[in-house]
CSV table of N, CA and C in Angstrom, one decimal:
chain,number,residue,atom,x,y,z
U,1,MET,N,99.6,64.8,71.4
U,1,MET,CA,100.6,65.8,71.6
U,1,MET,C,100.5,66.4,73.0
U,2,GLU,N,101.6,66.5,73.6
U,2,GLU,CA,101.6,67.1,75.0
U,2,GLU,C,101.9,68.6,75.0
U,3,PHE,N,101.2,69.3,75.8
U,3,PHE,CA,101.4,70.8,75.9
U,3,PHE,C,101.9,71.1,77.3
U,4,PRO,N,103.2,71.1,77.5
U,4,PRO,CA,103.7,71.4,78.9
U,4,PRO,C,103.4,72.8,79.3
U,5,ILE,N,103.0,73.0,80.5
U,5,ILE,CA,102.7,74.3,81.0
U,5,ILE,C,103.9,74.7,81.9
U,6,THR,N,104.4,75.9,81.6
U,6,THR,CA,105.5,76.4,82.4
U,6,THR,C,105.0,76.8,83.8
U,7,ALA,N,105.9,76.8,84.8
U,7,ALA,CA,105.5,77.2,86.1
U,7,ALA,C,104.9,78.6,86.1
U,8,GLU,N,105.5,79.5,85.3
U,8,GLU,CA,105.1,80.9,85.3
U,8,GLU,C,103.6,81.0,84.7
U,9,ALA,N,103.4,80.3,83.6
U,9,ALA,CA,102.0,80.3,83.1
U,9,ALA,C,101.1,79.6,84.0
U,10,GLY,N,101.5,78.6,84.7
U,10,GLY,CA,100.6,77.9,85.7
U,10,GLY,C,100.3,78.9,86.8
U,11,LEU,N,101.3,79.6,87.3
U,11,LEU,CA,101.0,80.5,88.4
U,11,LEU,C,100.1,81.7,88.0
U,12,ALA,N,100.3,82.2,86.8
U,12,ALA,CA,99.4,83.2,86.3
U,12,ALA,C,97.9,82.7,86.2
U,13,GLY,N,97.8,81.5,85.6
U,13,GLY,CA,96.5,80.9,85.6
U,13,GLY,C,95.9,80.6,86.9
U,14,LEU,N,96.7,80.2,87.9
U,14,LEU,CA,96.3,80.0,89.2
U,14,LEU,C,95.7,81.3,89.9
U,15,PHE,N,96.5,82.4,89.7
U,15,PHE,CA,96.0,83.7,90.2
U,15,PHE,C,94.6,84.0,89.7
U,16,LEU,N,94.4,83.9,88.3
U,16,LEU,CA,93.2,84.2,87.7
U,16,LEU,C,92.1,83.3,88.2
U,17,ALA,N,92.3,82.0,88.3
U,17,ALA,CA,91.3,81.0,88.8
U,17,ALA,C,91.0,81.3,90.2
U,18,SER,N,92.0,81.6,91.1
U,18,SER,CA,91.7,81.8,92.5
U,18,SER,C,90.9,83.1,92.6
U,19,PHE,N,91.2,84.1,91.9
U,19,PHE,CA,90.4,85.4,91.9
U,19,PHE,C,89.0,85.1,91.6
U,20,LEU,N,88.8,84.5,90.4
U,20,LEU,CA,87.4,84.3,89.9
U,20,LEU,C,86.6,83.4,90.9
U,21,ALA,N,87.3,82.4,91.5
U,21,ALA,CA,86.6,81.4,92.3
U,21,ALA,C,86.1,82.1,93.6
U,22,ALA,N,86.7,83.3,94.0
U,22,ALA,CA,86.3,83.9,95.2
U,22,ALA,C,85.3,85.0,95.0
U,23,THR,N,84.9,85.3,93.7
U,23,THR,CA,83.9,86.2,93.4
U,23,THR,C,82.5,85.5,93.4
U,24,LEU,N,81.5,86.1,93.0
U,24,LEU,CA,80.2,85.5,92.9
U,24,LEU,C,80.1,84.5,91.8
U,25,LEU,N,81.1,84.4,90.9
U,25,LEU,CA,81.1,83.4,89.8
U,25,LEU,C,81.3,82.0,90.4
U,26,PRO,N,80.6,81.0,89.8
U,26,PRO,CA,80.9,79.7,90.3
U,26,PRO,C,82.2,79.2,89.8
U,27,GLY,N,82.8,78.3,90.6
U,27,GLY,CA,84.1,77.7,90.2
U,27,GLY,C,85.0,77.5,91.4
U,28,GLY,N,86.0,76.7,91.2
U,28,GLY,CA,87.0,76.5,92.3
U,28,GLY,C,88.4,76.5,91.7
U,29,SER,N,89.3,76.7,92.6
U,29,SER,CA,90.7,76.7,92.2
U,29,SER,C,91.6,75.7,92.8
U,30,GLU,N,91.0,74.9,93.7
U,30,GLU,CA,91.8,73.9,94.4
U,30,GLU,C,92.4,72.8,93.5
U,31,ALA,N,91.7,72.4,92.5
U,31,ALA,CA,92.1,71.4,91.6
U,31,ALA,C,93.3,71.9,90.8
U,32,LEU,N,93.2,73.1,90.3
U,32,LEU,CA,94.3,73.7,89.6
U,32,LEU,C,95.5,73.9,90.5
U,33,PHE,N,95.3,74.3,91.7
U,33,PHE,CA,96.4,74.5,92.7
U,33,PHE,C,97.1,73.2,92.9
U,34,ALA,N,96.3,72.1,93.1
U,34,ALA,CA,96.9,70.8,93.3
U,34,ALA,C,97.7,70.3,92.1
U,35,ALA,N,97.1,70.5,90.9
U,35,ALA,CA,97.8,70.1,89.7
U,35,ALA,C,99.1,70.8,89.5
U,36,LEU,N,99.1,72.1,89.8
U,36,LEU,CA,100.3,72.9,89.7
U,36,LEU,C,101.4,72.4,90.6
U,37,LEU,N,101.0,72.1,91.8
U,37,LEU,CA,101.9,71.5,92.8
U,37,LEU,C,102.5,70.2,92.3
U,38,LEU,N,101.7,69.4,91.7
U,38,LEU,CA,102.2,68.1,91.2
U,38,LEU,C,103.1,68.3,90.1
U,39,ALA,N,102.8,69.2,89.2
U,39,ALA,CA,103.7,69.4,88.0
U,39,ALA,C,105.0,70.2,88.3
U,40,HIS,N,104.9,71.1,89.3
U,40,HIS,CA,106.0,72.0,89.7
U,40,HIS,C,106.1,72.0,91.2
U,41,PRO,N,106.6,71.0,91.9
U,41,PRO,CA,106.6,70.9,93.3
U,41,PRO,C,107.5,72.0,93.9
U,42,GLY,N,108.5,72.5,93.2
U,42,GLY,CA,109.4,73.6,93.6
U,42,GLY,C,108.7,74.9,93.7
U,43,GLN,N,107.5,75.0,93.2
U,43,GLN,CA,106.8,76.3,93.2
U,43,GLN,C,105.7,76.3,94.3
U,44,ALA,N,105.8,75.4,95.3
U,44,ALA,CA,104.8,75.3,96.3
U,44,ALA,C,104.6,76.6,97.1
U,45,VAL,N,105.6,77.3,97.5
U,45,VAL,CA,105.5,78.5,98.3
U,45,VAL,C,104.9,79.6,97.4
U,46,ALA,N,105.4,79.8,96.2
U,46,ALA,CA,104.9,80.8,95.3
U,46,ALA,C,103.4,80.5,95.0
U,47,ALA,N,103.1,79.2,94.7
U,47,ALA,CA,101.7,78.9,94.4
U,47,ALA,C,100.8,79.2,95.6
U,48,LEU,N,101.2,78.9,96.8
U,48,LEU,CA,100.4,79.2,98.0
U,48,LEU,C,100.2,80.7,98.1
U,49,ALA,N,101.2,81.5,98.0
U,49,ALA,CA,101.1,82.9,98.1
U,49,ALA,C,100.2,83.5,97.0
U,50,ILE,N,100.4,83.0,95.8
U,50,ILE,CA,99.6,83.6,94.6
U,50,ILE,C,98.1,83.2,94.7
U,51,ALA,N,97.9,81.9,95.1
U,51,ALA,CA,96.5,81.5,95.2
U,51,ALA,C,95.8,82.2,96.3
U,52,THR,N,96.5,82.4,97.5
U,52,THR,CA,95.9,83.1,98.6
U,52,THR,C,95.7,84.6,98.2
U,53,ALA,N,96.6,85.2,97.5
U,53,ALA,CA,96.4,86.6,97.1
U,53,ALA,C,95.3,86.8,96.1
U,54,GLY,N,95.2,85.9,95.1
U,54,GLY,CA,94.1,86.0,94.2
U,54,GLY,C,92.8,85.7,94.8
U,55,ASN,N,92.7,84.7,95.7
U,55,ASN,CA,91.4,84.4,96.3
U,55,ASN,C,91.0,85.5,97.3
U,56,THR,N,92.0,86.1,98.0
U,56,THR,CA,91.6,87.2,98.9
U,56,THR,C,91.2,88.4,98.1
U,57,LEU,N,91.8,88.8,97.0
U,57,LEU,CA,91.4,89.9,96.2
U,57,LEU,C,90.0,89.6,95.6
U,58,GLY,N,89.7,88.4,95.2
U,58,GLY,CA,88.4,88.1,94.8
U,58,GLY,C,87.3,88.3,95.9
U,59,GLY,N,87.7,87.9,97.1
U,59,GLY,CA,86.8,88.0,98.2
U,59,GLY,C,86.6,89.5,98.5
U,60,MET,N,87.7,90.3,98.4
U,60,MET,CA,87.5,91.7,98.6
U,60,MET,C,86.7,92.4,97.5
U,61,THR,N,86.7,91.9,96.3
U,61,THR,CA,85.9,92.4,95.3
U,61,THR,C,84.4,92.2,95.7
U,62,THR,N,84.1,91.0,96.2
U,62,THR,CA,82.7,90.8,96.7
U,62,THR,C,82.4,91.7,97.8
U,63,TYR,N,83.4,91.9,98.7
U,63,TYR,CA,83.2,92.9,99.8
U,63,TYR,C,82.9,94.3,99.3
U,64,ALA,N,83.6,94.7,98.3
U,64,ALA,CA,83.4,96.0,97.6
U,64,ALA,C,82.0,96.1,97.0
U,65,MET,N,81.6,95.0,96.4
U,65,MET,CA,80.2,95.0,95.8
U,65,MET,C,79.2,95.1,96.9
U,66,GLY,N,79.4,94.5,98.1
U,66,GLY,CA,78.5,94.6,99.2
U,66,GLY,C,78.4,96.0,99.7
U,67,ARG,N,79.5,96.8,99.6
U,67,ARG,CA,79.5,98.2,100.1
U,67,ARG,C,78.6,99.0,99.1
U,68,LEU,N,78.4,98.6,97.9
U,68,LEU,CA,77.6,99.3,97.0
U,68,LEU,C,76.1,99.2,97.2
U,69,LEU,N,75.7,98.1,98.0
U,69,LEU,CA,74.3,97.9,98.3
U,69,LEU,C,73.8,99.0,99.3
U,70,PRO,N,72.6,99.5,99.0
U,70,PRO,CA,72.1,100.5,100.0
U,70,PRO,C,71.9,99.9,101.4
U,71,ALA,N,72.2,100.7,102.4
U,71,ALA,CA,72.2,100.3,103.8
U,71,ALA,C,70.8,99.7,104.2
U,72,GLY,N,69.7,100.1,103.6
U,72,GLY,CA,68.4,99.6,104.0
U,72,GLY,C,67.9,98.3,103.4
U,73,THR,N,68.8,97.6,102.6
U,73,THR,CA,68.4,96.4,102.0
U,73,THR,C,67.8,95.4,103.0
U,74,ASP,N,66.6,94.9,102.7
U,74,ASP,CA,66.0,94.0,103.7
U,74,ASP,C,65.8,92.6,103.0
U,75,ASP,N,66.6,91.7,103.4
U,75,ASP,CA,66.5,90.3,102.8
U,75,ASP,C,66.8,89.3,104.0
U,76,ASN,N,66.1,88.2,104.0
U,76,ASN,CA,66.3,87.3,105.1
U,76,ASN,C,67.7,86.8,105.2
U,77,ALA,N,68.3,86.4,104.1
U,77,ALA,CA,69.7,85.8,104.1
U,77,ALA,C,70.6,86.9,104.6
U,78,VAL,N,70.5,88.1,104.0
U,78,VAL,CA,71.3,89.2,104.4
U,78,VAL,C,71.2,89.5,105.9
U,79,ALA,N,70.0,89.5,106.4
U,79,ALA,CA,69.7,89.8,107.8
U,79,ALA,C,70.4,88.7,108.7
U,80,ARG,N,70.3,87.5,108.3
U,80,ARG,CA,70.8,86.4,109.1
U,80,ARG,C,72.4,86.5,109.2
U,81,HIS,N,73.0,86.7,108.0
U,81,HIS,CA,74.5,86.9,108.0
U,81,HIS,C,74.9,88.2,108.7
U,82,ALA,N,74.1,89.2,108.6
U,82,ALA,CA,74.4,90.5,109.2
U,82,ALA,C,74.4,90.4,110.7
U,83,THR,N,73.4,89.7,111.3
U,83,THR,CA,73.4,89.5,112.7
U,83,THR,C,74.6,88.7,113.2
U,84,THR,N,75.0,87.7,112.5
U,84,THR,CA,76.2,86.9,112.9
U,84,THR,C,77.4,87.8,112.8
U,85,LEU,N,77.6,88.5,111.6
U,85,LEU,CA,78.8,89.3,111.5
U,85,LEU,C,78.8,90.5,112.5
U,86,ARG,N,77.7,91.1,112.8
U,86,ARG,CA,77.7,92.1,113.8
U,86,ARG,C,78.2,91.6,115.1
U,87,ARG,N,77.8,90.4,115.5
U,87,ARG,CA,78.2,89.8,116.7
U,87,ARG,C,79.7,89.4,116.8
U,88,HIS,N,80.2,88.8,115.7
U,88,HIS,CA,81.6,88.3,115.7
U,88,HIS,C,82.6,89.2,115.0
U,89,GLY,N,82.1,90.1,114.1
U,89,GLY,CA,83.0,91.0,113.4
U,89,GLY,C,83.9,90.4,112.3
U,90,ALA,N,84.9,91.1,112.0
U,90,ALA,CA,85.8,90.6,110.9
U,90,ALA,C,86.4,89.2,111.1
U,91,PRO,N,86.7,88.8,112.3
U,91,PRO,CA,87.3,87.4,112.5
U,91,PRO,C,86.4,86.3,111.9
U,92,LEU,N,85.1,86.6,111.7
U,92,LEU,CA,84.3,85.5,111.1
U,92,LEU,C,84.6,85.3,109.6
U,93,LEU,N,85.3,86.3,109.0
U,93,LEU,CA,85.7,86.2,107.6
U,93,LEU,C,86.8,85.1,107.4
U,94,VAL,N,87.3,84.5,108.5
U,94,VAL,CA,88.2,83.4,108.3
U,94,VAL,C,87.5,82.3,107.6
U,95,LEU,N,86.2,82.3,107.6
U,95,LEU,CA,85.4,81.3,106.9
U,95,LEU,C,85.0,81.7,105.5
U,96,ALA,N,85.6,82.8,105.0
U,96,ALA,CA,85.3,83.2,103.7
U,96,ALA,C,85.6,82.2,102.6
U,97,TRP,N,86.4,81.2,102.9
U,97,TRP,CA,86.8,80.2,101.9
U,97,TRP,C,85.7,79.2,101.7
U,98,ALA,N,84.7,79.1,102.7
U,98,ALA,CA,83.7,78.1,102.7
U,98,ALA,C,82.7,78.2,101.5
U,99,PRO,N,82.4,77.1,100.8
U,99,PRO,CA,81.5,77.2,99.7
U,99,PRO,C,80.1,77.8,100.1
U,100,VAL,N,79.5,78.5,99.2
U,100,VAL,CA,78.2,79.2,99.4
U,100,VAL,C,78.2,80.3,100.4
U,101,VAL,N,78.4,80.0,101.7
U,101,VAL,CA,78.4,81.0,102.7
U,101,VAL,C,79.5,82.0,102.7
U,102,GLY,N,80.7,81.6,102.2
U,102,GLY,CA,81.8,82.5,102.1
U,102,GLY,C,81.6,83.7,101.3
U,103,ASP,N,81.0,83.6,100.1
U,103,ASP,CA,80.7,84.8,99.3
U,103,ASP,C,79.7,85.7,100.0
U,104,ALA,N,78.7,85.1,100.7
U,104,ALA,CA,77.7,85.9,101.4
U,104,ALA,C,78.4,86.6,102.5
U,105,LEU,N,79.3,86.0,103.3
U,105,LEU,CA,79.9,86.7,104.4
U,105,LEU,C,80.7,87.9,103.9
U,106,CYS,N,81.4,87.7,102.8
U,106,CYS,CA,82.2,88.8,102.2
U,106,CYS,C,81.3,90.0,101.8
U,107,ALA,N,80.2,89.7,101.1
U,107,ALA,CA,79.3,90.7,100.6
U,107,ALA,C,78.7,91.4,101.8
U,108,VAL,N,78.2,90.7,102.8
U,108,VAL,CA,77.6,91.3,104.0
U,108,VAL,C,78.5,92.1,104.8
U,109,ALA,N,79.8,91.7,104.9
U,109,ALA,CA,80.8,92.5,105.6
U,109,ALA,C,81.0,93.8,104.9
U,110,GLY,N,81.0,93.8,103.6
U,110,GLY,CA,81.0,95.1,102.9
U,110,GLY,C,79.8,95.9,103.1
U,111,TRP,N,78.6,95.3,103.1
U,111,TRP,CA,77.3,96.0,103.3
U,111,TRP,C,77.3,96.6,104.7
U,112,LEU,N,77.8,95.9,105.7
U,112,LEU,CA,77.9,96.4,107.0
U,112,LEU,C,78.9,97.5,107.2
U,113,ARG,N,79.8,97.7,106.2
U,113,ARG,CA,80.9,98.7,106.3
U,113,ARG,C,81.9,98.3,107.4
U,114,LEU,N,82.1,97.0,107.5
U,114,LEU,CA,83.2,96.6,108.5
U,114,LEU,C,84.5,97.1,107.9
U,115,PRO,N,85.5,97.4,108.8
U,115,PRO,CA,86.7,97.9,108.3
U,115,PRO,C,87.4,96.9,107.4
U,116,TRP,N,87.9,97.5,106.2
U,116,TRP,CA,88.4,96.6,105.1
U,116,TRP,C,89.7,95.9,105.5
U,117,LEU,N,90.6,96.5,106.2
U,117,LEU,CA,91.9,95.9,106.5
U,117,LEU,C,91.7,94.6,107.4
U,118,PRO,N,91.0,94.7,108.5
U,118,PRO,CA,90.8,93.4,109.3
U,118,PRO,C,90.1,92.4,108.5
U,119,CYS,N,89.1,92.8,107.7
U,119,CYS,CA,88.4,91.9,106.8
U,119,CYS,C,89.3,91.2,105.9
U,120,ALA,N,90.2,91.9,105.2
U,120,ALA,CA,91.1,91.3,104.3
U,120,ALA,C,92.1,90.4,105.0
U,121,LEU,N,92.6,90.8,106.1
U,121,LEU,CA,93.5,89.9,106.9
U,121,LEU,C,92.9,88.6,107.3
U,122,TRP,N,91.7,88.7,107.9
U,122,TRP,CA,91.0,87.4,108.3
U,122,TRP,C,90.7,86.6,107.1
U,123,MET,N,90.2,87.2,106.1
U,123,MET,CA,89.9,86.5,104.9
U,123,MET,C,91.1,85.7,104.3
U,124,ALA,N,92.3,86.5,104.3
U,124,ALA,CA,93.5,85.9,103.8
U,124,ALA,C,94.0,84.7,104.7
U,125,ALA,N,93.8,84.8,106.0
U,125,ALA,CA,94.2,83.8,106.9
U,125,ALA,C,93.4,82.5,106.6
U,126,GLY,N,92.1,82.6,106.4
U,126,GLY,CA,91.3,81.4,106.2
U,126,GLY,C,91.6,80.8,104.8
U,127,LYS,N,91.8,81.7,103.8
U,127,LYS,CA,92.1,81.1,102.5
U,127,LYS,C,93.5,80.5,102.4
U,128,ALA,N,94.4,81.1,103.1
U,128,ALA,CA,95.8,80.5,103.1
U,128,ALA,C,95.7,79.1,103.8
U,129,ALA,N,95.0,79.0,104.9
U,129,ALA,CA,94.9,77.8,105.6
U,129,ALA,C,94.3,76.7,104.7
U,130,ARG,N,93.3,77.1,103.9
U,130,ARG,CA,92.6,76.1,103.0
U,130,ARG,C,93.6,75.6,102.0
U,131,TYR,N,94.4,76.5,101.4
U,131,TYR,CA,95.3,76.1,100.4
U,131,TYR,C,96.5,75.3,101.0
U,132,ALA,N,96.8,75.6,102.2
U,132,ALA,CA,97.9,74.8,102.9
U,132,ALA,C,97.4,73.4,103.2
U,133,VAL,N,96.1,73.2,103.5
U,133,VAL,CA,95.6,71.9,103.7
U,133,VAL,C,95.6,71.1,102.3
U,134,VAL,N,95.3,71.8,101.3
U,134,VAL,CA,95.4,71.1,99.9
U,134,VAL,C,96.8,70.7,99.6
U,135,ALA,N,97.7,71.7,99.9
U,135,ALA,CA,99.2,71.4,99.6
U,135,ALA,C,99.6,70.2,100.5
U,136,ALA,N,99.2,70.1,101.7
U,136,ALA,CA,99.6,69.0,102.6
U,136,ALA,C,99.0,67.7,102.0
U,137,GLY,N,97.8,67.7,101.5
U,137,GLY,CA,97.3,66.5,100.9
U,137,GLY,C,98.0,66.1,99.6
U,138,VAL,N,98.4,67.1,98.8
U,138,VAL,CA,99.2,66.8,97.6
U,138,VAL,C,100.6,66.2,98.0
U,139,ALA,N,101.2,66.7,99.1
U,139,ALA,CA,102.5,66.2,99.5
U,139,ALA,C,102.4,64.7,99.9
U,140,LEU,N,101.2,64.3,100.3
U,140,LEU,CA,101.0,62.9,100.7
U,140,LEU,C,100.9,61.9,99.5
U,141,ILE,N,100.7,62.5,98.4
U,141,ILE,CA,100.5,61.7,97.1
U,141,ILE,C,101.8,61.1,96.7
Protein backbone atom coordinates (compact mmCIF):
# COMPACT_ATOMS: atom_id res chain seq x y z
CA MET A 1 0.00 0.00 0.00
CA GLU A 2 1.35 3.42 -0.96
CA PHE A 3 1.10 6.41 1.38
CA PRO A 4 1.43 9.56 -0.71
CA ILE A 5 2.82 12.56 1.12
CA THR A 6 1.29 15.90 0.29
CA ALA A 7 3.58 18.81 -0.49
CA GLU A 8 2.38 20.59 2.67
CA ALA A 9 3.12 17.63 4.93
CA GLY A 10 6.47 17.18 3.22
CA LEU A 11 7.38 20.83 3.76
CA ALA A 12 6.39 20.65 7.44
CA GLY A 13 8.50 17.53 7.89
CA LEU A 14 11.36 19.18 6.03
CA PHE A 15 11.26 22.17 8.39
CA LEU A 16 11.39 19.89 11.42
CA ALA A 17 14.17 17.72 9.96
CA SER A 18 16.23 20.76 8.95
CA PHE A 19 15.82 22.35 12.36
CA LEU A 20 16.83 19.21 14.24
CA ALA A 21 19.74 18.53 11.87
CA ALA A 22 21.26 21.92 12.75
CA THR A 23 21.12 21.38 16.50
CA LEU A 24 23.53 19.22 18.44
CA LEU A 25 21.35 16.20 17.64
CA PRO A 26 22.73 13.86 14.98
CA GLY A 27 20.99 13.70 11.63
CA GLY A 28 20.75 15.27 8.24
CA SER A 29 18.01 16.79 6.14
CA GLU A 30 19.51 16.71 2.64
CA ALA A 31 18.00 13.32 1.74
CA LEU A 32 14.53 14.44 2.77
CA PHE A 33 15.03 17.72 0.87
CA ALA A 34 16.03 15.80 -2.28
CA ALA A 35 13.13 13.35 -1.91
CA LEU A 36 10.67 16.22 -1.54
CA LEU A 37 12.03 17.87 -4.67
CA LEU A 38 11.70 14.62 -6.62
CA ALA A 39 8.13 14.07 -5.40
CA HIS A 40 7.01 17.70 -5.72
CA PRO A 41 9.30 19.56 -8.16
CA GLY A 42 6.95 22.57 -8.19
CA GLN A 43 7.77 23.15 -4.53
CA ALA A 44 11.50 23.75 -5.08
CA VAL A 45 11.53 27.42 -4.05
CA ALA A 46 9.33 26.79 -1.00
CA ALA A 47 11.43 23.77 -0.01
CA LEU A 48 14.66 25.76 -0.33
CA ALA A 49 13.26 28.59 1.80
CA ILE A 50 11.79 26.28 4.44
CA ALA A 51 14.88 24.06 4.71
CA THR A 52 17.12 27.13 4.98
CA ALA A 53 14.88 28.73 7.63
CA GLY A 54 14.65 25.55 9.69
CA ASN A 55 18.36 24.85 9.48
CA THR A 56 19.24 28.46 10.35
CA LEU A 57 16.88 28.46 13.34
CA GLY A 58 18.46 25.21 14.51
CA GLY A 59 21.91 26.78 14.18
CA MET A 60 20.73 29.81 16.11
CA THR A 61 19.44 27.48 18.83
CA THR A 62 22.96 26.11 19.14
CA TYR A 63 24.25 29.72 19.13
CA ALA A 64 21.84 30.51 22.02
CA MET A 65 23.03 27.45 23.94
CA GLY A 66 26.60 28.72 23.49
CA ARG A 67 25.58 32.05 25.01
CA LEU A 68 24.49 30.15 28.13
CA LEU A 69 28.03 28.84 28.70
CA PRO A 70 30.05 30.78 31.26
CA ALA A 71 32.62 33.06 29.65
CA GLY A 72 35.52 31.39 31.47
CA THR A 73 35.00 27.90 30.00
CA ASP A 74 38.42 26.47 29.15
CA ASP A 75 38.44 23.65 26.62
CA ASN A 76 40.94 22.99 23.82
CA ALA A 77 38.28 22.60 21.09
CA VAL A 78 36.46 25.73 22.28
CA ALA A 79 39.72 27.68 22.43
CA ARG A 80 40.68 26.58 18.91
CA HIS A 81 37.33 27.62 17.43
CA ALA A 82 37.28 30.79 19.52
CA THR A 83 40.63 31.92 18.14
CA THR A 84 39.45 31.36 14.57
CA LEU A 85 36.09 33.06 15.16
CA ARG A 86 37.71 36.03 16.90
CA ARG A 87 39.97 36.47 13.87
CA HIS A 88 37.29 36.11 11.16
CA GLY A 89 34.06 36.99 12.99
CA ALA A 90 30.51 36.22 11.88
CA PRO A 91 31.40 35.62 8.18
CA LEU A 92 33.02 32.35 9.24
CA LEU A 93 29.52 31.08 10.07
CA VAL A 94 28.95 30.63 6.34
CA LEU A 95 30.55 27.25 7.18
CA ALA A 96 27.87 26.42 9.78
CA TRP A 97 26.45 23.84 7.35
CA ALA A 98 29.61 21.71 7.56
CA PRO A 99 29.34 18.42 9.44
CA VAL A 100 30.89 18.32 12.94
CA VAL A 101 32.59 21.72 12.83
CA GLY A 102 29.40 23.64 11.94
CA ASP A 103 27.69 22.99 15.28
CA ALA A 104 30.85 23.93 17.14
CA LEU A 105 31.15 27.20 15.19
CA CYS A 106 27.56 28.13 16.07
CA ALA A 107 28.03 27.32 19.77
CA VAL A 108 31.34 29.17 20.02
CA ALA A 109 29.90 32.22 18.21
CA GLY A 110 27.26 32.37 20.94
CA TRP A 111 29.84 31.81 23.66
CA LEU A 112 31.90 34.70 22.26
CA ARG A 113 28.73 36.84 22.22
CA LEU A 114 29.19 37.69 18.54
CA PRO A 115 26.27 39.84 17.31
CA TRP A 116 23.32 37.56 16.57
CA LEU A 117 22.04 39.22 13.38
CA PRO A 118 25.27 38.97 11.34
CA CYS A 119 25.70 35.42 12.66
CA ALA A 120 22.19 34.47 11.54
CA LEU A 121 22.63 36.07 8.10
CA TRP A 122 26.00 34.40 7.39
CA MET A 123 24.67 31.11 8.71
CA ALA A 124 21.60 31.36 6.45
CA ALA A 125 23.76 32.19 3.42
CA GLY A 126 25.88 29.06 3.85
CA LYS A 127 22.92 26.81 4.55
CA ALA A 128 20.97 28.17 1.55
CA ALA A 129 23.98 27.57 -0.69
CA ARG A 130 24.23 23.97 0.50
CA TYR A 131 20.54 23.29 -0.20
CA ALA A 132 20.86 25.01 -3.59
CA VAL A 133 23.69 22.63 -4.51
CA VAL A 134 21.51 19.66 -3.49
CA ALA A 135 18.62 21.08 -5.55
CA ALA A 136 20.91 21.48 -8.56
CA GLY A 137 21.99 17.87 -8.17
CA VAL A 138 18.37 16.70 -8.03
CA ALA A 139 17.60 18.72 -11.17
CA LEU A 140 20.27 16.70 -13.00
CA ILE A 141 18.49 13.44 -12.18
